[in-house]
Short mmCIF file of C-alpha atoms and ligand atoms in Angstrom, two decimals:
data_model
loop_
_atom_site.label_atom_id
_atom_site.label_comp_id
_atom_site.label_asym_id
_atom_site.label_seq_id
_atom_site.Cartn_x
_atom_site.Cartn_y
_atom_site.Cartn_z
CA MET A 1 -0.03 0.00 -0.01
CA VAL A 2 1.40 3.37 -1.06
CA SER A 3 -0.24 6.59 0.16
CA PRO A 4 2.00 9.61 -0.65
CA HIS A 5 -0.83 12.12 0.05
CA ARG A 6 -0.41 11.23 3.73
CA THR A 7 2.90 13.07 4.21
CA LYS A 8 0.93 16.36 3.85
CA ARG A 9 -0.74 15.80 7.20
CA PRO A 10 0.45 18.13 10.00
CA TRP A 11 2.89 16.49 12.38
CA GLN A 12 2.36 17.04 16.13
CA GLY A 13 3.78 13.67 17.15
CA LYS A 14 7.15 12.50 18.37
CA THR A 15 10.29 14.08 17.00
CA GLU A 16 13.80 12.67 17.38
CA ALA A 17 16.97 14.51 18.29
CA SER A 18 18.90 15.43 15.16
CA ALA A 19 22.09 13.34 14.97
CA LYS A 20 25.10 15.60 15.12
CA LYS A 21 28.57 14.15 14.66
CA GLU A 22 30.70 13.93 17.80
CA GLY A 23 33.64 15.67 16.12
CA ILE A 24 36.34 14.05 18.27
CA SER A 25 38.68 11.41 16.91
CA TYR A 26 39.38 9.77 20.27
CA ASP A 27 37.18 9.40 23.34
CA PRO A 28 38.92 8.04 26.47
CA THR A 29 35.60 6.66 27.78
CA CYS A 30 34.68 4.77 24.52
CA TYR A 31 35.03 1.00 24.73
CA LEU A 32 35.71 0.78 20.97
CA CYS A 33 38.50 3.36 20.63
CA PRO A 34 42.08 1.99 20.19
CA THR A 35 44.07 1.30 23.39
CA ASN A 36 40.99 1.64 25.65
CA THR A 37 40.07 -1.08 28.13
CA ARG A 38 36.63 -2.69 27.75
CA ILE A 39 34.33 -3.45 30.67
CA ASN A 40 35.58 -7.07 30.88
CA GLY A 41 39.15 -5.89 31.39
CA VAL A 42 40.44 -6.59 27.83
CA THR A 43 42.44 -3.77 26.20
CA ASN A 44 41.86 -2.93 22.51
CA GLU A 45 44.82 -3.03 20.18
CA ASP A 46 46.22 0.25 18.83
CA TYR A 47 44.48 -0.63 15.56
CA LYS A 48 44.93 1.46 12.38
CA SER A 49 42.14 0.30 10.03
CA THR A 50 39.47 -2.22 11.08
CA PHE A 51 39.39 -4.10 14.37
CA VAL A 52 37.34 -7.24 15.13
CA PHE A 53 36.66 -8.80 18.53
CA THR A 54 34.18 -11.22 20.04
CA ASN A 55 31.23 -9.31 21.58
CA ASP A 56 31.65 -9.18 25.34
CA PHE A 57 27.87 -9.44 25.70
CA GLY A 58 27.00 -11.58 22.70
CA ALA A 59 23.46 -12.89 22.27
CA LEU A 60 24.87 -16.17 20.93
CA LEU A 61 27.33 -18.26 22.92
CA GLU A 62 29.58 -21.02 21.58
CA ASP A 63 28.97 -23.40 24.48
CA THR A 64 25.13 -23.28 24.70
CA PRO A 65 24.03 -26.82 25.44
CA LEU A 66 22.17 -28.53 22.60
CA PHE A 67 18.69 -29.67 23.50
CA ASP A 68 15.44 -30.51 21.80
CA TYR A 69 12.10 -29.67 23.26
CA ASN A 70 9.07 -31.09 21.55
CA GLU A 71 5.78 -30.97 23.48
CA GLY A 72 2.56 -31.04 21.51
CA LEU A 73 2.43 -27.76 19.58
CA LEU A 74 5.54 -26.34 21.21
CA LYS A 75 9.02 -26.83 19.83
CA ALA A 76 12.40 -25.34 20.76
CA GLU A 77 16.02 -26.25 20.36
CA GLY A 78 19.37 -25.09 21.76
CA GLU A 79 21.24 -22.58 19.58
CA SER A 80 24.96 -21.90 19.62
CA GLY A 81 27.02 -19.31 17.76
CA ILE A 82 29.36 -16.40 18.03
CA CYS A 83 28.82 -12.59 18.00
CA LYS A 84 31.55 -10.25 16.87
CA VAL A 85 32.01 -6.51 16.73
CA ILE A 86 33.81 -4.80 13.80
CA CYS A 87 35.18 -1.30 14.32
CA PHE A 88 35.27 0.30 10.83
CA SER A 89 37.88 2.90 11.73
CA PRO A 90 40.08 3.84 14.68
CA ASP A 91 38.55 7.37 14.42
CA HIS A 92 35.73 7.77 16.93
CA SER A 93 33.70 10.15 14.72
CA VAL A 94 34.27 8.87 11.20
CA THR A 95 31.24 7.09 9.69
CA ILE A 96 31.06 5.08 6.43
CA PRO A 97 30.18 8.11 4.23
CA ASP A 98 33.26 9.98 5.57
CA MET A 99 35.69 7.13 4.83
CA GLU A 100 37.94 7.01 1.77
CA ILE A 101 37.48 4.16 -0.75
CA PRO A 102 40.72 2.28 0.30
CA ALA A 103 39.53 2.31 3.94
CA LEU A 104 36.11 1.05 2.86
CA VAL A 105 37.78 -1.72 0.82
CA LYS A 106 39.45 -2.77 4.10
CA VAL A 107 35.98 -2.99 5.68
CA VAL A 108 34.75 -5.13 2.74
CA GLU A 109 37.83 -7.38 3.10
CA THR A 110 37.16 -7.75 6.82
CA TRP A 111 33.55 -8.83 6.04
CA GLN A 112 34.95 -11.37 3.50
CA LYS A 113 37.46 -12.78 5.93
CA GLU A 114 34.91 -13.15 8.77
CA TYR A 115 32.34 -14.73 6.41
CA ARG A 116 34.91 -17.26 5.22
CA GLU A 117 36.48 -18.06 8.63
CA LEU A 118 33.23 -18.28 10.56
CA GLY A 119 31.50 -20.10 7.69
CA ASN A 120 34.27 -22.71 7.58
CA ASP A 121 33.42 -23.75 11.13
CA PRO A 122 31.19 -26.84 10.75
CA LYS A 123 29.03 -25.61 13.67
CA ILE A 124 28.29 -22.29 11.84
CA ASN A 125 25.70 -22.52 9.08
CA TYR A 126 24.86 -18.87 8.62
CA VAL A 127 26.78 -15.59 9.05
CA GLN A 128 24.78 -12.36 9.41
CA ILE A 129 26.76 -9.14 8.84
CA PHE A 130 24.94 -5.92 9.83
CA GLU A 131 25.20 -2.40 11.18
CA ASN A 132 22.86 -0.40 13.40
CA LYS A 133 23.69 3.26 12.88
CA GLY A 134 22.40 6.03 15.12
CA ALA A 135 20.76 6.24 18.55
CA ILE A 136 17.31 6.13 16.91
CA MET A 137 18.16 2.58 15.75
CA GLY A 138 19.18 1.52 19.25
CA CYS A 139 22.88 1.86 18.63
CA SER A 140 24.57 2.08 22.04
CA ASN A 141 27.93 3.53 20.99
CA PRO A 142 28.60 6.33 18.42
CA HIS A 143 31.99 4.84 17.43
CA PRO A 144 31.49 3.52 13.86
CA HIS A 145 31.05 -0.21 14.08
CA GLY A 146 29.08 -3.12 12.75
CA GLN A 147 28.30 -6.56 14.01
CA ILE A 148 28.36 -10.21 12.95
CA TRP A 149 26.12 -12.87 14.42
CA ALA A 150 27.10 -16.37 13.22
CA GLN A 151 25.01 -19.34 14.24
CA HIS A 152 24.17 -23.02 13.84
CA SER A 153 20.60 -22.72 12.51
CA ILE A 154 19.51 -20.76 9.42
CA PRO A 155 17.33 -17.77 10.34
CA THR A 156 13.80 -17.38 8.93
CA GLU A 157 14.50 -14.41 6.57
CA ILE A 158 17.35 -16.39 4.97
CA THR A 159 15.21 -19.51 4.68
CA LYS A 160 12.49 -17.50 2.87
CA LYS A 161 15.01 -15.91 0.50
CA THR A 162 16.64 -19.28 -0.20
CA GLU A 163 13.29 -20.93 -0.99
CA SER A 164 12.17 -18.08 -3.35
CA GLN A 165 15.47 -17.95 -5.22
CA LYS A 166 15.62 -21.77 -5.44
CA SER A 167 12.08 -22.07 -6.77
CA TYR A 168 12.68 -19.37 -9.41
CA PHE A 169 16.04 -20.89 -10.39
CA ASP A 170 14.51 -24.37 -10.79
CA GLN A 171 11.70 -23.05 -13.01
CA HIS A 172 13.66 -20.58 -15.17
CA ASN A 173 17.27 -21.75 -14.95
CA ALA A 174 18.14 -18.13 -14.14
CA GLY A 175 18.66 -16.11 -10.98
CA LEU A 176 15.65 -14.27 -9.58
CA ILE A 177 17.65 -11.25 -8.43
CA GLN A 178 19.69 -11.29 -11.66
CA LYS A 179 16.43 -10.97 -13.64
CA TYR A 180 15.07 -8.37 -11.23
CA ILE A 181 18.06 -6.02 -11.53
CA GLN A 182 18.06 -6.40 -15.34
CA GLN A 183 14.48 -5.14 -15.35
CA GLU A 184 15.31 -2.30 -12.97
CA ILE A 185 18.29 -1.21 -15.11
CA GLU A 186 16.09 -1.23 -18.26
CA GLN A 187 13.21 0.72 -16.62
CA ASP A 188 15.66 3.09 -14.88
CA VAL A 189 13.11 4.70 -12.49
CA ARG A 190 14.21 3.27 -9.14
CA ILE A 191 18.03 3.39 -9.69
CA ILE A 192 19.95 5.65 -7.31
CA SER A 193 23.47 5.00 -8.64
CA GLN A 194 25.46 2.38 -10.51
CA ASN A 195 28.96 1.51 -11.70
CA GLU A 196 30.42 -1.34 -13.74
CA SER A 197 29.88 -4.01 -11.06
CA PHE A 198 27.08 -2.78 -8.81
CA VAL A 199 23.63 -1.18 -8.92
CA THR A 200 22.10 0.75 -6.00
CA LEU A 201 18.32 1.10 -6.09
CA VAL A 202 15.13 1.54 -4.09
CA PRO A 203 13.51 -1.90 -4.38
CA PHE A 204 10.03 -2.06 -5.93
CA TRP A 205 8.76 -3.67 -2.68
CA ALA A 206 10.47 -1.20 -0.28
CA VAL A 207 8.55 -0.47 2.91
CA TRP A 208 10.87 2.04 4.67
CA PRO A 209 10.64 5.51 3.09
CA TYR A 210 14.26 5.55 1.81
CA GLU A 211 14.97 1.82 1.81
CA ALA A 212 17.75 0.83 -0.61
CA MET A 213 19.69 -2.14 -1.88
CA ILE A 214 23.21 -2.47 -3.24
CA VAL A 215 23.36 -5.47 -5.62
CA PRO A 216 26.27 -6.93 -7.59
CA LYS A 217 25.50 -7.09 -11.31
CA ARG A 218 27.21 -10.50 -11.58
CA GLN A 219 25.41 -13.33 -9.81
CA MET A 220 27.40 -14.62 -6.87
CA SER A 221 26.23 -16.35 -3.74
CA ASN A 222 28.51 -14.59 -1.23
CA ILE A 223 30.85 -11.65 -0.74
CA GLY A 224 33.89 -13.95 -0.66
CA MET A 225 33.58 -14.17 -4.45
CA LEU A 226 34.30 -10.48 -5.15
CA THR A 227 37.27 -9.66 -7.43
CA GLU A 228 39.67 -6.79 -6.61
CA LYS A 229 37.77 -4.49 -9.01
CA GLU A 230 34.39 -5.52 -7.56
CA LYS A 231 35.58 -4.82 -4.01
CA ALA A 232 36.47 -1.23 -5.00
CA ASP A 233 33.17 -0.85 -6.94
CA PHE A 234 31.20 -2.11 -3.93
CA ALA A 235 33.07 0.33 -1.62
CA GLU A 236 32.23 3.15 -4.02
CA GLN A 237 28.51 2.42 -4.04
CA LEU A 238 28.58 2.09 -0.22
CA LYS A 239 30.13 5.57 0.01
CA ILE A 240 27.80 7.12 -2.57
CA LEU A 241 24.59 5.78 -1.00
CA THR A 242 25.54 6.76 2.58
CA GLN A 243 26.71 10.20 1.44
CA LYS A 244 23.36 10.75 -0.29
CA TYR A 245 21.61 9.59 2.91
CA ASP A 246 23.55 12.14 5.01
CA ALA A 247 22.72 14.88 2.46
CA LEU A 248 18.98 14.03 2.33
CA PHE A 249 18.04 15.58 5.70
CA ASP A 250 21.43 17.16 6.50
CA THR A 251 22.06 14.75 9.36
CA SER A 252 24.19 11.69 10.21
CA PHE A 253 21.55 9.42 8.67
CA PRO A 254 20.48 6.47 10.84
CA TYR A 255 19.77 3.03 9.40
CA SER A 256 20.02 -0.71 9.86
CA SER A 257 21.98 -2.27 7.02
CA GLY A 258 22.79 -5.92 6.45
CA ILE A 259 24.17 -8.35 3.92
CA HIS A 260 22.05 -11.29 2.89
CA GLN A 261 24.03 -14.13 1.37
CA ALA A 262 24.09 -17.91 1.05
CA PRO A 263 24.16 -20.10 4.18
CA THR A 264 27.52 -21.73 5.06
CA ASP A 265 26.27 -25.29 5.63
CA GLY A 266 28.38 -26.70 2.76
CA LYS A 267 25.61 -26.80 0.14
CA ALA A 268 26.10 -25.18 -3.32
CA TYR A 269 23.41 -22.45 -3.37
CA GLU A 270 23.93 -21.62 -7.07
CA GLU A 271 20.57 -19.76 -6.99
CA TRP A 272 21.78 -17.27 -4.38
CA HIS A 273 22.63 -13.67 -5.37
CA TRP A 274 23.95 -11.74 -2.35
CA HIS A 275 22.93 -8.15 -1.71
CA MET A 276 23.13 -5.47 0.96
CA SER A 277 19.94 -3.82 2.20
CA PHE A 278 19.45 -0.55 4.08
CA TYR A 279 16.39 0.07 6.25
CA PRO A 280 16.42 3.73 7.40
CA PRO A 281 13.64 5.01 9.70
CA LEU A 282 13.55 8.70 8.78
CA LEU A 283 10.48 9.91 6.86
CA ARG A 284 10.45 13.63 6.24
CA SER A 285 13.20 15.32 8.20
CA ALA A 286 16.11 14.59 10.50
CA THR A 287 13.67 14.54 13.40
CA VAL A 288 10.50 12.84 12.06
CA LYS A 289 10.62 9.09 11.55
CA LYS A 290 8.28 6.53 10.05
CA PHE A 291 6.43 4.52 12.68
CA MET A 292 5.68 0.90 11.76
CA VAL A 293 2.72 0.64 14.12
CA GLY A 294 -1.04 0.15 14.12
CA TYR A 295 -2.06 -0.79 10.58
CA GLU A 296 1.49 -1.95 9.78
CA MET A 297 1.53 -4.23 12.82
CA PHE A 298 -1.94 -5.62 12.27
CA ALA A 299 -2.37 -5.64 8.48
CA MET A 300 0.56 -4.87 6.23
CA ALA A 301 3.26 -2.29 5.50
CA GLN A 302 2.17 1.09 4.12
CA ARG A 303 4.54 3.48 2.33
CA ASP A 304 4.29 7.25 2.70
CA VAL A 305 6.40 8.07 -0.37
CA THR A 306 6.63 6.09 -3.63
CA ALA A 307 9.78 4.08 -4.36
CA GLU A 308 10.20 6.18 -7.55
CA TYR A 309 10.06 9.45 -5.59
CA ALA A 310 12.60 8.19 -3.03
CA ALA A 311 14.96 7.03 -5.81
CA GLU A 312 14.63 10.36 -7.69
CA LYS A 313 15.26 12.33 -4.50
CA LEU A 314 18.42 10.32 -3.60
CA ARG A 315 19.65 10.29 -7.21
CA SER A 316 19.51 14.12 -7.35
CA LEU A 317 21.67 14.65 -4.28
ZN1 ZN B 1 35.45 5.42 20.07
#
């Protein structure tokens, strides 16, 4: 459901604090800054590019006992895994849009390395890479960082995407997302930016006002398959999209972003086409966000701006 006429209504509801950058490169009280000691007593390295460590308060633990609970309609099982934190930069105030391409390539290479290493563990069948940016998204520390949750079972969103891509691939002997981006590139109304290897667009089915996706033009099941050129092209689109986001409402633009890619349970997944999605909450200014409540909770998602309008707006910045 798309109802763009709705944004004209006067807003007397909740407004958020505008996100201003901290402006300091080192904060002695930050648990992610180089050389600082974290709450569990471990001291961070004097790192110069990216820095990865196991989350001191991870939701998933490696030694969770395995169990099976099966009682009538109720079913549960033990889940093990590992949660990591990735600092993108030693600089406390630098966010992805501020980073130079070579530094962003380092971030991409860190994601590749973690996906491979964690995925090679026979107990890890899926690796979720994501970032929560901004206090509005529940991010507890302004130091630029992302997370990885790697686990034994395959989460529901990934299972749905695997089933849809597999079913399309079996029927058409072609990739679903490959076909989709071909159509988007031909129509050229929801494209935000593109280069030789990647396209950045507002997906046709977007529900968040400025939702976007960065998709490789070549079908590949995971980020480990990127060539040198593709890594730089991905980093460029990452920078372009997040710079446009910051320019949209003149704020350090909040979002949740994540990479969806093939599970790591040893199967082939030739139907999979990895992509990175961005779900930003802001609707019409730095302080007014979209609320997914009421009708959205009980019926279905409703958009306040069209996907084409959002793409045009971001393209023009
Ligand atoms: Zn910091």
